Amino acid sequence: KRASGNQASRAAAADLTMTASGIPLAKALDGAKLAAESDMSFQGKGAASANNDFTGTIMVMVTQVLSNGNLVVSGEKQIAIGREEEVIRFSGIINPADLTSNTVSSTQVADARVEYRGRGIGDDATQPGWLSRSLMKIWPY
């Protein structure tokens, strides 16, 4: 079960003015003293909330057998619905004695790690556009 919400807004403005002795540069390219002014502002707001409840099964593989006999396991499940894609990764350490019918509860996994990633419209709304990201990297002021 997954519920999430995103709210984002952004605004960017850039201004570059070049003058030659107080005259707009286009009218005065006569070798006069040049001055340049620039201004860039970026204003962004964002809020995100998520409530995830994972119920189900995920297949894992043993990636390592530790010296004490415990098993390091990891697995991944990909789900695509419409234009949204979700990836769930799970890893941890289990005691082989806890295995029943080749199954173990997540409450019996040591060092459990759950990674949940999504791609799609919801993820796009929380990221600045490519032009804004480029300008913020190279803009000197």
Protein backbone atom coordinates (compact mmCIF):
# COMPACT_ATOMS: atom_id res chain seq x y z
CA LYS A 1 0.00 0.00 0.00
CA ARG A 2 1.46 3.35 -0.97
CA ALA A 3 0.25 6.89 -0.51
CA SER A 4 2.31 9.88 -1.48
CA GLY A 5 1.89 13.51 -2.33
CA ASN A 6 4.09 16.14 -3.87
CA GLN A 7 3.75 19.84 -4.16
CA ALA A 8 6.35 21.89 -5.96
CA SER A 9 6.75 25.33 -7.41
CA ARG A 10 9.72 27.13 -8.83
CA ALA A 11 10.61 30.41 -10.45
CA ALA A 12 13.86 31.61 -11.94
CA ALA A 13 14.93 34.91 -13.44
CA ALA A 14 18.17 36.08 -15.00
CA ASP A 15 19.17 39.55 -16.14
CA LEU A 16 22.38 40.66 -17.85
CA THR A 17 22.98 44.30 -18.68
CA MET A 18 26.09 45.61 -20.41
CA THR A 19 26.74 49.30 -20.89
CA ALA A 20 29.55 51.42 -22.26
CA SER A 21 29.85 54.68 -20.33
CA GLY A 22 26.14 54.61 -19.48
CA ILE A 23 25.00 53.95 -23.09
CA PRO A 24 23.55 50.55 -24.05
CA LEU A 25 26.33 48.45 -25.56
CA ALA A 26 24.57 48.03 -28.91
CA LYS A 27 24.87 51.81 -29.50
CA ALA A 28 28.37 52.35 -28.22
CA LEU A 29 30.97 49.85 -29.40
CA ASP A 30 33.58 52.55 -29.76
CA GLY A 31 36.19 51.20 -27.32
CA ALA A 32 34.72 53.09 -24.38
CA LYS A 33 34.93 51.81 -20.82
CA LEU A 34 32.71 48.72 -20.41
CA ALA A 35 30.74 47.65 -17.35
CA ALA A 36 28.64 44.54 -16.86
CA GLU A 37 25.99 43.71 -14.32
CA SER A 38 24.20 40.45 -13.82
CA ASP A 39 21.59 39.17 -11.46
CA MET A 40 20.11 35.74 -11.03
CA SER A 41 17.49 34.64 -8.59
CA PHE A 42 15.94 31.28 -7.96
CA GLN A 43 13.06 30.62 -5.67
CA GLY A 44 11.80 27.15 -5.06
CA LYS A 45 9.43 25.50 -2.67
CA GLY A 46 8.73 21.87 -2.23
CA ALA A 47 6.98 19.50 0.07
CA ALA A 48 6.71 15.78 -0.08
CA SER A 49 5.04 13.23 2.07
CA ALA A 50 4.97 9.50 1.84
CA ASN A 51 3.34 6.67 3.72
CA ASN A 52 4.43 3.23 2.66
CA ASP A 53 3.29 -0.11 4.01
CA PHE A 54 4.99 -3.08 2.40
CA THR A 55 3.12 -6.34 2.68
CA GLY A 56 4.06 -9.24 0.51
CA THR A 57 6.93 -11.42 -0.47
CA ILE A 58 10.19 -10.78 -2.22
CA MET A 59 12.49 -13.46 -3.54
CA VAL A 60 16.08 -13.18 -2.33
CA MET A 61 19.29 -15.01 -3.12
CA VAL A 62 22.09 -16.01 -0.80
CA THR A 63 25.05 -13.82 -1.72
CA GLN A 64 27.43 -14.94 1.03
CA VAL A 65 27.71 -17.59 3.75
CA LEU A 66 29.33 -16.12 6.87
CA SER A 67 31.83 -18.07 9.01
CA ASN A 68 29.14 -18.62 11.69
CA GLY A 69 26.80 -20.17 9.11
CA ASN A 70 24.47 -17.17 8.79
CA LEU A 71 23.39 -16.20 5.29
CA VAL A 72 23.68 -12.79 3.65
CA VAL A 73 20.70 -12.38 1.32
CA SER A 74 19.51 -9.75 -1.13
CA GLY A 75 16.75 -9.36 -3.68
CA GLU A 76 14.88 -6.86 -5.81
CA LYS A 77 11.34 -6.46 -7.12
CA GLN A 78 10.37 -4.04 -9.91
CA ILE A 79 6.80 -2.91 -10.42
CA ALA A 80 5.58 -0.72 -13.30
CA ILE A 81 2.08 0.74 -13.27
CA GLY A 82 1.20 3.23 -15.99
CA ARG A 83 3.96 5.81 -16.17
CA GLU A 84 5.24 5.07 -12.67
CA GLU A 85 8.00 2.58 -11.91
CA GLU A 86 8.85 1.34 -8.44
CA VAL A 87 11.84 -0.69 -7.31
CA ILE A 88 12.05 -2.38 -3.92
CA ARG A 89 15.41 -3.79 -2.78
CA PHE A 90 15.85 -5.91 0.32
CA SER A 91 18.98 -7.28 1.99
CA GLY A 92 20.06 -8.60 5.36
CA ILE A 93 21.46 -11.51 7.34
CA ILE A 94 19.41 -14.55 8.32
CA ASN A 95 20.03 -17.53 10.54
CA PRO A 96 19.35 -20.75 8.61
CA ALA A 97 17.56 -22.12 11.71
CA ASP A 98 14.87 -19.44 11.19
CA LEU A 99 14.01 -20.77 7.72
CA THR A 100 10.64 -22.53 7.53
CA SER A 101 9.57 -23.86 4.13
CA ASN A 102 12.34 -21.75 2.59
CA THR A 103 10.68 -18.61 4.01
CA VAL A 104 11.66 -16.19 6.75
CA SER A 105 9.81 -13.23 8.27
CA SER A 106 11.43 -9.82 7.91
CA THR A 107 11.33 -9.51 11.72
CA GLN A 108 13.95 -12.29 11.84
CA VAL A 109 16.40 -10.55 9.49
CA ALA A 110 19.44 -8.89 11.06
CA ASP A 111 20.85 -5.71 9.53
CA ALA A 112 17.76 -5.53 7.31
CA ARG A 113 17.85 -2.85 4.63
CA VAL A 114 14.86 -1.87 2.56
CA GLU A 115 15.34 0.54 -0.33
CA TYR A 116 12.33 1.93 -2.11
CA ARG A 117 12.73 4.06 -5.24
CA GLY A 118 10.18 5.44 -7.64
CA ARG A 119 10.43 7.04 -11.07
CA GLY A 120 7.75 8.82 -12.98
CA ILE A 121 5.50 11.85 -12.76
CA GLY A 122 5.61 12.10 -8.97
CA ASP A 123 9.40 12.03 -8.90
CA ASP A 124 9.68 14.57 -11.76
CA ALA A 125 7.58 17.16 -9.91
CA THR A 126 10.10 17.45 -7.08
CA GLN A 127 13.17 18.10 -9.27
CA PRO A 128 14.29 21.42 -10.84
CA GLY A 129 14.27 21.51 -14.63
CA TRP A 130 17.43 20.78 -16.61
CA LEU A 131 17.97 24.44 -17.57
CA SER A 132 17.71 25.62 -13.96
CA ARG A 133 20.16 22.93 -12.82
CA SER A 134 22.63 23.91 -15.58
CA LEU A 135 22.43 27.62 -14.80
CA MET A 136 22.93 27.06 -11.07
CA LYS A 137 26.13 25.10 -11.82
CA ILE A 138 27.75 27.68 -14.10
CA TRP A 139 26.32 31.04 -13.01
CA PRO A 140 29.12 33.06 -11.36
CA TYR A 141 26.90 35.36 -9.21
